[in-house]
mmCIF file of N, CA, C and O in Angstrom:
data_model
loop_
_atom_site.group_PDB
_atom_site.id
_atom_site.type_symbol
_atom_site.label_atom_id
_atom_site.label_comp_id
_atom_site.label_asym_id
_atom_site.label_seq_id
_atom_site.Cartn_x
_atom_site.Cartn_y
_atom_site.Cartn_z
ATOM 1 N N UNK G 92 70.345 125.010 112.299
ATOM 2 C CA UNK G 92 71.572 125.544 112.839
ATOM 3 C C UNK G 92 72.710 124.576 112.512
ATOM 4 O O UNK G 92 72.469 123.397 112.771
ATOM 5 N N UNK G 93 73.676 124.807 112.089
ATOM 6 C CA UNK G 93 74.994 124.348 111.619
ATOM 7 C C UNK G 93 76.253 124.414 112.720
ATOM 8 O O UNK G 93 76.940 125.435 112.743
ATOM 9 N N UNK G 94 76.493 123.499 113.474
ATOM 10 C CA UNK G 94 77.272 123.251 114.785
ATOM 11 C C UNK G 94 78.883 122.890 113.610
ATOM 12 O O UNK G 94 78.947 122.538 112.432
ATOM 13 N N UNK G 95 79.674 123.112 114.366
ATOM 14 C CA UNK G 95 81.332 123.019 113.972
ATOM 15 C C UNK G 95 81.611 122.095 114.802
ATOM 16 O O UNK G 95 81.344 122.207 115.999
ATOM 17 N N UNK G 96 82.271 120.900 114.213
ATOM 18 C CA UNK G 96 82.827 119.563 115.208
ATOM 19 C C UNK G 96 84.268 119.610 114.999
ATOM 20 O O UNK G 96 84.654 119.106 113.944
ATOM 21 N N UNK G 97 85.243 120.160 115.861
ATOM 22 C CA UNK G 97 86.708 119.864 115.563
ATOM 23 C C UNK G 97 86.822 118.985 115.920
ATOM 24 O O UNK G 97 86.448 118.620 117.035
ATOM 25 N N UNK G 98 87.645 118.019 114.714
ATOM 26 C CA UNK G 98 88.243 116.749 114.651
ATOM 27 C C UNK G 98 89.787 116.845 113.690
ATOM 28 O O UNK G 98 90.054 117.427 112.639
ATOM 29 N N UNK G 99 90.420 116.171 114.413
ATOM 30 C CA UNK G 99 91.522 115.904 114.660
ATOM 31 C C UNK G 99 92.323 114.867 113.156
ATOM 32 O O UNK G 99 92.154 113.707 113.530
ATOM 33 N N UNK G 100 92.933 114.821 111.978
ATOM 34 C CA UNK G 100 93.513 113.774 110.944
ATOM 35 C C UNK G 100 93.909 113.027 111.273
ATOM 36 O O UNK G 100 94.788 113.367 112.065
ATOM 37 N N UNK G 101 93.825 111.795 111.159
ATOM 38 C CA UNK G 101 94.261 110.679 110.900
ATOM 39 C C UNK G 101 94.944 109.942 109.779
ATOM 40 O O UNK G 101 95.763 109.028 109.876
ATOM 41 N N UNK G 102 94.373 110.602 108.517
ATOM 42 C CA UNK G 102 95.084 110.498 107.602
ATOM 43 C C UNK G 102 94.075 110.773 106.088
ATOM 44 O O UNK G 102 92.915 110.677 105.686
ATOM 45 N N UNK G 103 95.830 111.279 105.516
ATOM 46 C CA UNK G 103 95.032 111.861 103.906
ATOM 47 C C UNK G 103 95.191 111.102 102.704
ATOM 48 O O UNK G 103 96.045 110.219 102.629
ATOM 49 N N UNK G 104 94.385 111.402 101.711
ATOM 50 C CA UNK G 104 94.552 111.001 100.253
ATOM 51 C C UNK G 104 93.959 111.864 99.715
ATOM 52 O O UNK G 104 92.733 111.844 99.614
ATOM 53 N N UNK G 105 94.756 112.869 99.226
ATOM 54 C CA UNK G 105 94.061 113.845 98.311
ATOM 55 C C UNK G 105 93.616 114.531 99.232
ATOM 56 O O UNK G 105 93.994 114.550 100.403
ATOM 57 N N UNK G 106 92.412 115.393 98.507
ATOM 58 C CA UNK G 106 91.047 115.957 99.035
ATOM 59 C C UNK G 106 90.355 115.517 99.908
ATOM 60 O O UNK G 106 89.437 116.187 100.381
ATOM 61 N N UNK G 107 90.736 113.892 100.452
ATOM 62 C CA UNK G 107 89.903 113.308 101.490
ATOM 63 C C UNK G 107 90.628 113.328 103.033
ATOM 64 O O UNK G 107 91.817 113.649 103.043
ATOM 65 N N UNK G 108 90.016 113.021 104.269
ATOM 66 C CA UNK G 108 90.774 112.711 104.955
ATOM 67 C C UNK G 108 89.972 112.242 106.046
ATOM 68 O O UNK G 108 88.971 112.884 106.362
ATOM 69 N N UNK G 109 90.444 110.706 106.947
ATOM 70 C CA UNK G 109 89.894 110.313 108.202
ATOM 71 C C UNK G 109 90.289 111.087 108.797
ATOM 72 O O UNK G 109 91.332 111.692 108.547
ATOM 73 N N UNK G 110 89.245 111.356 110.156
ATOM 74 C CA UNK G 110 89.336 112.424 111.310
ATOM 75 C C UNK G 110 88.570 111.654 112.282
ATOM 76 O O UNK G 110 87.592 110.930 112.099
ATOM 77 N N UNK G 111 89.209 111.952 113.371
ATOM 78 C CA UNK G 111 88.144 111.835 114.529
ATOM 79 C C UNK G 111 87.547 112.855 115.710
ATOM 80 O O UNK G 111 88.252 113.840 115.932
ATOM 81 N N UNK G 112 86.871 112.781 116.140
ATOM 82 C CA UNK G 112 86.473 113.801 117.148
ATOM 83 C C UNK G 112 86.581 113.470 118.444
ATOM 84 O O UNK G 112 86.170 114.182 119.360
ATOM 85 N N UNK G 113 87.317 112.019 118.628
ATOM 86 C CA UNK G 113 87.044 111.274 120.010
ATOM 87 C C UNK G 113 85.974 110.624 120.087
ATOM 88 O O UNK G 113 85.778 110.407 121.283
ATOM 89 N N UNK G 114 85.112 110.159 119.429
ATOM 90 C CA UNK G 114 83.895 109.572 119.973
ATOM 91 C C UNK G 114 84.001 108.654 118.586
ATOM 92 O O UNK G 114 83.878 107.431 118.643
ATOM 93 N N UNK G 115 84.170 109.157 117.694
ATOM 94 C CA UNK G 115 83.686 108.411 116.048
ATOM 95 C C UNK G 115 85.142 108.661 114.932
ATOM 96 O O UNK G 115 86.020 109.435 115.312
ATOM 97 N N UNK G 116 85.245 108.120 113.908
ATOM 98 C CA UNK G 116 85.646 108.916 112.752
ATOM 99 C C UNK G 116 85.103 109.065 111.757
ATOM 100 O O UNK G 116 84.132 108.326 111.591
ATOM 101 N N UNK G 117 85.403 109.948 110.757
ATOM 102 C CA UNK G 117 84.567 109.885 109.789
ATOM 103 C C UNK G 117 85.549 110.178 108.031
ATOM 104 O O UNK G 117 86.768 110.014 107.986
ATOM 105 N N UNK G 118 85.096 110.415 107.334
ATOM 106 C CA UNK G 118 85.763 110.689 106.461
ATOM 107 C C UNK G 118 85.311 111.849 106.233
ATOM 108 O O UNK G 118 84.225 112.250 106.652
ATOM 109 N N UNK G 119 86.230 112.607 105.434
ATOM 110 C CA UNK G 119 85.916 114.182 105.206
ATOM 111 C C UNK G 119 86.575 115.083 104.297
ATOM 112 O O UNK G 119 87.802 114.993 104.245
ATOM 113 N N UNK G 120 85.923 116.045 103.476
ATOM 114 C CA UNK G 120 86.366 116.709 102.526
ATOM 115 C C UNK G 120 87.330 117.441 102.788
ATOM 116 O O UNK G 120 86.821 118.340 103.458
ATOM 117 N N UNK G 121 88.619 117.689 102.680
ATOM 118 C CA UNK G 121 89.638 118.994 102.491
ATOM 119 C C UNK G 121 89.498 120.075 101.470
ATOM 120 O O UNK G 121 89.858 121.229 101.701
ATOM 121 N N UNK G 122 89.068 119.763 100.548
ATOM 122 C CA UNK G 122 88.824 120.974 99.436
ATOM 123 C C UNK G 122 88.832 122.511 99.896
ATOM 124 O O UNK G 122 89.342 123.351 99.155
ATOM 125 N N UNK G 123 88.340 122.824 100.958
ATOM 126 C CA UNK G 123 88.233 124.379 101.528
ATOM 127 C C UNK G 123 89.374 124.772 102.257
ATOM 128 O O UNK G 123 89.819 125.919 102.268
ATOM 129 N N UNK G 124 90.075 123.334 103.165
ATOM 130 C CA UNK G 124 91.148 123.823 103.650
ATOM 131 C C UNK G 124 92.699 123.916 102.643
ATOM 132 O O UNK G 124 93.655 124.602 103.005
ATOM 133 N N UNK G 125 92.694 123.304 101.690
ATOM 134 C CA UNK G 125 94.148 122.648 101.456
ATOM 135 C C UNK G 125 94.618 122.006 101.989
ATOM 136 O O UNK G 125 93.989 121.384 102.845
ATOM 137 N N UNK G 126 96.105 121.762 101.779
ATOM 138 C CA UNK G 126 97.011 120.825 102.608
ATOM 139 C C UNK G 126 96.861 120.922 103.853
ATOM 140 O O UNK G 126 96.949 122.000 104.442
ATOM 141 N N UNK G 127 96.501 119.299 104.685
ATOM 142 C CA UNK G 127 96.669 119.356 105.871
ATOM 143 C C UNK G 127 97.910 118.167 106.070
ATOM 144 O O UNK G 127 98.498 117.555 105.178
ATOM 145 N N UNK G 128 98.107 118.058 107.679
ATOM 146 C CA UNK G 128 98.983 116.984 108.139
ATOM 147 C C UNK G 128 98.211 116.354 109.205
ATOM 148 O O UNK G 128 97.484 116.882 110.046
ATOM 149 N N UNK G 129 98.577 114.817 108.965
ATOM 150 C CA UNK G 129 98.700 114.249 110.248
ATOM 151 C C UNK G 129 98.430 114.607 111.332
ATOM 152 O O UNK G 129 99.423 115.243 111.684
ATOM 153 N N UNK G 130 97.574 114.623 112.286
ATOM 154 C CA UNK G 130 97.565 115.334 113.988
ATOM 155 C C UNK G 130 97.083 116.909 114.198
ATOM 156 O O UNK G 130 96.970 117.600 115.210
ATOM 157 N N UNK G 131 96.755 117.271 112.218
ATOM 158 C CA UNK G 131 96.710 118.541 112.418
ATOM 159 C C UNK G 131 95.090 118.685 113.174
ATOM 160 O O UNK G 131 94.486 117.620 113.042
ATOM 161 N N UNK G 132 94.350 119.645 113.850
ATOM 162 C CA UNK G 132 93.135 119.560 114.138
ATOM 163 C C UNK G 132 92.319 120.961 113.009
ATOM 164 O O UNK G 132 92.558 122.135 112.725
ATOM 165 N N UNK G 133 91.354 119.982 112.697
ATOM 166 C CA UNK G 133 90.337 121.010 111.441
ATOM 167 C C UNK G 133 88.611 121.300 112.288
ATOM 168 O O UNK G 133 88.093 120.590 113.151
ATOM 169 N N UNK G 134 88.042 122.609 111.640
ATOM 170 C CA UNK G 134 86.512 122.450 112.605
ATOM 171 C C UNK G 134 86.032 122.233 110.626
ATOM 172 O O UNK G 134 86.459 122.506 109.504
ATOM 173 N N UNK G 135 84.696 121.454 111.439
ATOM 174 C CA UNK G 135 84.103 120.668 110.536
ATOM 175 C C UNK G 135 82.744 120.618 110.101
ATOM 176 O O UNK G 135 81.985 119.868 110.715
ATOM 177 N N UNK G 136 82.310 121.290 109.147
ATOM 178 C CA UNK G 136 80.391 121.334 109.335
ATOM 179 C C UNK G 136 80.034 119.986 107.896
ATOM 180 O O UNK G 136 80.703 119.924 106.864
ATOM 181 N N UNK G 137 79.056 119.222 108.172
ATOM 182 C CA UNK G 137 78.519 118.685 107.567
ATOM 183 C C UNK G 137 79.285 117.494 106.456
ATOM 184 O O UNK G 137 78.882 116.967 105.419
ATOM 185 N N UNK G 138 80.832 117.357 107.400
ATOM 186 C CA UNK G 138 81.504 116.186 106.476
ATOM 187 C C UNK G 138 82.999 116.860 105.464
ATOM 188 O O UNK G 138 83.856 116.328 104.759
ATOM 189 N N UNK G 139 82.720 118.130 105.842
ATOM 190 C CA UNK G 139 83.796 119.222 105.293
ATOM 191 C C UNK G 139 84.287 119.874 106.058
ATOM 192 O O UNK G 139 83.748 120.679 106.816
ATOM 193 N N UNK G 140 85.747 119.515 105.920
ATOM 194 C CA UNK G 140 86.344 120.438 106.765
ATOM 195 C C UNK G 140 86.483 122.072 106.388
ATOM 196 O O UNK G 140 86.817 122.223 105.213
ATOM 197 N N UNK G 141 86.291 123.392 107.169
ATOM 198 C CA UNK G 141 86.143 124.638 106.546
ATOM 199 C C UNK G 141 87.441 125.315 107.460
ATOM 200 O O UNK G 141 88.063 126.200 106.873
ATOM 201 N N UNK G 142 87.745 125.079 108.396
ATOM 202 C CA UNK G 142 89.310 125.736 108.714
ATOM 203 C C UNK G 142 90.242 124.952 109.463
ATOM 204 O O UNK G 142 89.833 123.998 110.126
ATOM 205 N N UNK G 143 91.534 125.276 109.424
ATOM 206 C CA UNK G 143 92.675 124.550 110.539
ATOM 207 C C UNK G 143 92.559 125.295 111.752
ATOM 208 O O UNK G 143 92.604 126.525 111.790
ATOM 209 N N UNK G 144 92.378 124.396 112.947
ATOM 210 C CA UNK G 144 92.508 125.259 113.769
ATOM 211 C C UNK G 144 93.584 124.764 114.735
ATOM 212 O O UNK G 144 94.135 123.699 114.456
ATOM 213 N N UNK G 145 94.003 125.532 116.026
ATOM 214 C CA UNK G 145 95.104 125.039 117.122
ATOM 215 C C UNK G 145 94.436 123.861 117.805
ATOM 216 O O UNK G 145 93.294 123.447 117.608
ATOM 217 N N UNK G 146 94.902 123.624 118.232
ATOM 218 C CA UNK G 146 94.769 122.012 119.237
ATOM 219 C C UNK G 146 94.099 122.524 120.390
ATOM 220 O O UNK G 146 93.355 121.804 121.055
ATOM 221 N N UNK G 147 94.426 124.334 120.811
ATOM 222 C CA UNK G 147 93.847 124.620 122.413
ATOM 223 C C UNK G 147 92.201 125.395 121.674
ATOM 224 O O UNK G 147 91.226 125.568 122.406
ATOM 225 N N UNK G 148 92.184 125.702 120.444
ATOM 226 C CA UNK G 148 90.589 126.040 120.130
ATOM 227 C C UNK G 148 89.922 124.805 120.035
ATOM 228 O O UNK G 148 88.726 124.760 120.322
ATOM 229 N N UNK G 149 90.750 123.422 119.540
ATOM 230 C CA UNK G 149 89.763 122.334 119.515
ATOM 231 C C UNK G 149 89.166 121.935 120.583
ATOM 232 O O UNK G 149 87.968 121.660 120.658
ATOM 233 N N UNK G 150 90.079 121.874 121.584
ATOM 234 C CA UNK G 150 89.852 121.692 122.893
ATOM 235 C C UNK G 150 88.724 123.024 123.886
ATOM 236 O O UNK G 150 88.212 122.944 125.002
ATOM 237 N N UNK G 151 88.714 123.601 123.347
ATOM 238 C CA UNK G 151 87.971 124.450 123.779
ATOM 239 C C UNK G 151 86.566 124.411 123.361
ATOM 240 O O UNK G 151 85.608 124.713 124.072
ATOM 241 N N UNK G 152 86.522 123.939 121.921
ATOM 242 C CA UNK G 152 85.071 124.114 121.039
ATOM 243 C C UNK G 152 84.422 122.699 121.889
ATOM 244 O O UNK G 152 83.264 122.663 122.304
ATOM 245 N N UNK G 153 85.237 121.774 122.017
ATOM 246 C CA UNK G 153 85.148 120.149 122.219
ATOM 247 C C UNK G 153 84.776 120.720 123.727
ATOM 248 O O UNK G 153 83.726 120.115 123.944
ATOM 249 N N UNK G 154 84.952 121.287 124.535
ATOM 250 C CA UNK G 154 84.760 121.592 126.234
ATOM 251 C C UNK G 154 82.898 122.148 125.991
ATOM 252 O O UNK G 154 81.907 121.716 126.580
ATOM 253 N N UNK G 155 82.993 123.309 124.829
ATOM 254 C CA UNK G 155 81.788 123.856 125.320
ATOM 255 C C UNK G 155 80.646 122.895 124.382
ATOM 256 O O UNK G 155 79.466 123.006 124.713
ATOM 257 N N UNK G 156 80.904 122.188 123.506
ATOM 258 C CA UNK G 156 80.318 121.010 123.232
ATOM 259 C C UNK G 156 79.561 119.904 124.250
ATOM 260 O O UNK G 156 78.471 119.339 124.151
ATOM 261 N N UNK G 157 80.417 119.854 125.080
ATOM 262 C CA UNK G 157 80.103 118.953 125.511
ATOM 263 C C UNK G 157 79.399 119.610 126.817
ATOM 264 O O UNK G 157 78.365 118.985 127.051
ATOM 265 N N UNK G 158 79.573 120.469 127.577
ATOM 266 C CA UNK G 158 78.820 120.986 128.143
ATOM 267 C C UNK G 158 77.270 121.233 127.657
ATOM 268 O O UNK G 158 76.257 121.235 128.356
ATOM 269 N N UNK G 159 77.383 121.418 126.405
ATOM 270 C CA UNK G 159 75.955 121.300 125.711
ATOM 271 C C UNK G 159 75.327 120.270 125.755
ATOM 272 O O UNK G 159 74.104 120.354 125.870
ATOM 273 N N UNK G 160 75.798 119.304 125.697
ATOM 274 C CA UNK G 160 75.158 117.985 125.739
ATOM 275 C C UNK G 160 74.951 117.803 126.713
ATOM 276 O O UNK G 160 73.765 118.030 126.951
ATOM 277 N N UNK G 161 75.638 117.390 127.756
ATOM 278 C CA UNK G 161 75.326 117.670 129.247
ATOM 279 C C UNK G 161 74.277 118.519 129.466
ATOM 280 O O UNK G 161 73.382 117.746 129.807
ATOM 281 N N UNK G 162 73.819 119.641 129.485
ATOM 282 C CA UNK G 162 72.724 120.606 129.386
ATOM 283 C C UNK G 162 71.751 119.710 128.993
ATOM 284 O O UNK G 162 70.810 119.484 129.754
ATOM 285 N N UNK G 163 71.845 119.102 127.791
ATOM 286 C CA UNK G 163 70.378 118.891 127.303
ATOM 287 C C UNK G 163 70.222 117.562 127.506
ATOM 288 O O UNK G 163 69.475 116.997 126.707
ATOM 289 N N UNK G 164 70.898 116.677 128.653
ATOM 290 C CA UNK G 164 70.451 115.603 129.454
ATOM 291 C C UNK G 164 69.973 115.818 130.856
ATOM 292 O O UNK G 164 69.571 114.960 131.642
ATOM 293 N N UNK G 165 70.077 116.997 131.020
ATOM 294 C CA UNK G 165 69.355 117.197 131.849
ATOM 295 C C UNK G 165 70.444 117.730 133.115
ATOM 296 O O UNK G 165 70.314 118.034 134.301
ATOM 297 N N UNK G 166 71.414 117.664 132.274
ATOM 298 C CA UNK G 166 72.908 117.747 133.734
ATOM 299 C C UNK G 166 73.242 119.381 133.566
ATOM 300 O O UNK G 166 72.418 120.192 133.143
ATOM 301 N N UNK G 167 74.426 119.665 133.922
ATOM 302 C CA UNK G 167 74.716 121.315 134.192
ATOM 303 C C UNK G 167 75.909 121.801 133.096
ATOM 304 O O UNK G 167 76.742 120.966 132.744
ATOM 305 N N UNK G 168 75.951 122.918 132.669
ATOM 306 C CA UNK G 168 77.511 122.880 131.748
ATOM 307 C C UNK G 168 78.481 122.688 132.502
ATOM 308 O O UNK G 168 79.345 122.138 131.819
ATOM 309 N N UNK G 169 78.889 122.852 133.691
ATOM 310 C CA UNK G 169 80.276 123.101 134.076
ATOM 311 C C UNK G 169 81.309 123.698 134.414
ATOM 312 O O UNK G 169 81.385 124.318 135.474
ATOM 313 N N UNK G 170 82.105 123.620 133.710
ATOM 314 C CA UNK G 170 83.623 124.701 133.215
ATOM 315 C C UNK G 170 83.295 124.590 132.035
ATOM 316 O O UNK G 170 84.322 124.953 131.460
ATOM 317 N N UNK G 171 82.235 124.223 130.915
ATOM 318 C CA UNK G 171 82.595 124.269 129.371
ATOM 319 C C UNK G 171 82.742 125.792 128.879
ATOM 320 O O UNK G 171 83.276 126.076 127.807
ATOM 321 N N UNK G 172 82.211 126.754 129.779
ATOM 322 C CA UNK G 172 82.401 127.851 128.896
ATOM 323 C C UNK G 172 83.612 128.815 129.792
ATOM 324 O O UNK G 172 83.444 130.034 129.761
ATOM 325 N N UNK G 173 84.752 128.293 130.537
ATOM 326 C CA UNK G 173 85.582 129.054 131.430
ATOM 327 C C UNK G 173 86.083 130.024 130.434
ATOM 328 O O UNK G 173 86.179 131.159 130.901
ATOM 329 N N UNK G 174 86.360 129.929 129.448
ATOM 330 C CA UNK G 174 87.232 130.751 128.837
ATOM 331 C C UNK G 174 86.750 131.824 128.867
ATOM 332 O O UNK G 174 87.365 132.835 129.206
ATOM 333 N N UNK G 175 85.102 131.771 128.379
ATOM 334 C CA UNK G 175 84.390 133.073 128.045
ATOM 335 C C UNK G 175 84.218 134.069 129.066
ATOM 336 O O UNK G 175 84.185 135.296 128.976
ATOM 337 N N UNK G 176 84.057 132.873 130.606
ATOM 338 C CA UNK G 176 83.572 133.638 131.629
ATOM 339 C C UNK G 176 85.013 134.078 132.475
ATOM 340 O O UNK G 176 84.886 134.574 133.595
ATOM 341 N N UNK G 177 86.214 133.899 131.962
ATOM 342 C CA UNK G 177 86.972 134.702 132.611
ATOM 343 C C UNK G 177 87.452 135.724 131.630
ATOM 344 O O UNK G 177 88.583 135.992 132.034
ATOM 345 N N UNK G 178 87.213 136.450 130.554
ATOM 346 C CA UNK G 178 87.448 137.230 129.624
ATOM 347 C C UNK G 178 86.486 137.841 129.987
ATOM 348 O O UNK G 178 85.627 137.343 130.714
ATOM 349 N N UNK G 179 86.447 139.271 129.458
ATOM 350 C CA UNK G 179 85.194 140.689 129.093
ATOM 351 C C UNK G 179 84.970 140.288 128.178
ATOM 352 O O UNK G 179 85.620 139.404 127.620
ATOM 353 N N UNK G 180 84.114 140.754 127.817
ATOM 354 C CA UNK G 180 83.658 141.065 126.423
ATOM 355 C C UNK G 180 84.019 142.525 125.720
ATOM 356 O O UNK G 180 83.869 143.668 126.149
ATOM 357 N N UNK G 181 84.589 141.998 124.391
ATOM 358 C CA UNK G 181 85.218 143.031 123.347
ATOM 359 C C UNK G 181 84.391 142.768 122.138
ATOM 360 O O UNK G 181 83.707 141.832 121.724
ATOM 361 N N UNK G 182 84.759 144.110 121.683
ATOM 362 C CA UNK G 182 84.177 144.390 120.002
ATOM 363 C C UNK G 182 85.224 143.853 118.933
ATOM 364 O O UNK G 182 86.444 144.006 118.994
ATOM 365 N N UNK G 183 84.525 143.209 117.963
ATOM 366 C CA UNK G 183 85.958 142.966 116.670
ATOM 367 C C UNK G 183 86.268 143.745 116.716
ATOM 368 O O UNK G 183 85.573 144.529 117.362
ATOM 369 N N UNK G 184 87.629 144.322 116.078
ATOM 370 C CA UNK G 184 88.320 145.122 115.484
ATOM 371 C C UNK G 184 88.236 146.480 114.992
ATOM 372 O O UNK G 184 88.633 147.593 115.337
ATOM 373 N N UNK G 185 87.510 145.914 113.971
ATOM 374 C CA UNK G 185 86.893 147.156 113.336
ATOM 375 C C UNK G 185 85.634 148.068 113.689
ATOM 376 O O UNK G 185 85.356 149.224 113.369
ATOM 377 N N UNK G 186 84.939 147.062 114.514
ATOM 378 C CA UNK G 186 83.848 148.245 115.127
ATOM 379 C C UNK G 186 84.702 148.658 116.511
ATOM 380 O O UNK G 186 84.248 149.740 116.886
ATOM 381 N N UNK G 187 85.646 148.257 117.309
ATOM 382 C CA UNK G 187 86.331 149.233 118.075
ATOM 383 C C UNK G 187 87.099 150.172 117.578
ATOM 384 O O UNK G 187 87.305 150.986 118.479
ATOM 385 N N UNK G 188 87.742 150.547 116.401
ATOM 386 C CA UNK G 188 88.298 151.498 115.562
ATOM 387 C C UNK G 188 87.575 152.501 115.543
ATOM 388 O O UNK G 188 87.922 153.646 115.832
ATOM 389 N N UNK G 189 85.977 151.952 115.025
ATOM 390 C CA UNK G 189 84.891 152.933 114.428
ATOM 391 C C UNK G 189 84.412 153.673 116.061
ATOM 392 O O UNK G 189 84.518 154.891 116.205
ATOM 393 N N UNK G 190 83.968 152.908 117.045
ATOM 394 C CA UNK G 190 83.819 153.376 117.796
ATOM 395 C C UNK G 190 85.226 154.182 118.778
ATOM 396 O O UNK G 190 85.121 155.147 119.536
ATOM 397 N N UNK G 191 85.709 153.879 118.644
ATOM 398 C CA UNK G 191 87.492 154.835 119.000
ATOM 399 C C UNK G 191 87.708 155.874 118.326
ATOM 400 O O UNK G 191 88.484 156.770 118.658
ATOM 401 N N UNK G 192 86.799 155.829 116.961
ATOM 402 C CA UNK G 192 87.174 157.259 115.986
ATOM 403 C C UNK G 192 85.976 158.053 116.393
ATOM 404 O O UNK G 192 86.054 159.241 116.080
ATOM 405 N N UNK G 193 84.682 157.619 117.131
ATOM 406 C CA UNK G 193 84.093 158.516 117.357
ATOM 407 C C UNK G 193 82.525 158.408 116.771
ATOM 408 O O UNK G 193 81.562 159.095 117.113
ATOM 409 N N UNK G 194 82.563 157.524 115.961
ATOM 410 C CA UNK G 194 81.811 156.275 114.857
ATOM 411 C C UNK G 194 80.883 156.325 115.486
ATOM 412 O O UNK G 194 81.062 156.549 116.683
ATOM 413 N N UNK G 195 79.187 156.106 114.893
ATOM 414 C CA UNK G 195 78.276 155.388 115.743
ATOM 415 C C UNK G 195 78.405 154.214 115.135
ATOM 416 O O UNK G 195 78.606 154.112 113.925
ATOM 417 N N UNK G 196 78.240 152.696 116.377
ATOM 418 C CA UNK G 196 78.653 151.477 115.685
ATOM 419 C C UNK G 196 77.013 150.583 116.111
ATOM 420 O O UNK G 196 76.920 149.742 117.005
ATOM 421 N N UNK G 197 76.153 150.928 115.439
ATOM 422 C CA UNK G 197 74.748 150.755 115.867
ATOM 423 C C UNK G 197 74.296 149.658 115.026
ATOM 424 O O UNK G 197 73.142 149.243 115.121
#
């Protein structure tokens, strides 16, 4: 399984760039994202960064993260997953279309 670590720039050269996640930094590929900046926050699999994201999804991925870890010391999640548990649950887009047109979305 392939976990996403948003971490945060520190700084670029090229295609490369220090990041941190709060705990470590590391160095890391830009190639998938393009141009980033300074302070911008990226999610990150395996040393590559694969998208830019907002500062309140980092903070969010970084909440239910860590609730995970917590979990598997033996402690409780928390609030790591508030967001989810005060939202419903919805369909993407396009299978609510399909199912709105009448669609079986099976």
């Amino acid at each position: 399984m392939c976990v996403g670590v948003p971490m945060q720039i520190l700084s670029v050269d090229g295609i490369a760039a220090r990041a941190t996640d709060g705990r470590q930094e590391e160095l890391i590929d830009l190639s998938l994202t393009g141009p980033v900046n300074i302070g911008d926050w990226v999610l990150t699999f395996l040393g590559a960064a694969r998208e830019v994201i907002t500062e309140d999804e980092a903070q969010k991925i970084s909440s239910a993260l860590d609730g995970l870890r917590s979990l598997m010391q033996g402690g409780d999640l928390g609030d790591a997953f508030a967001d989810l548990e005060q939202s419903s649950p919805s369909l993407p887009p396009h299978l609510q279309a399909a199912m709105n047109a009448g669609k079986p979305v099976a």
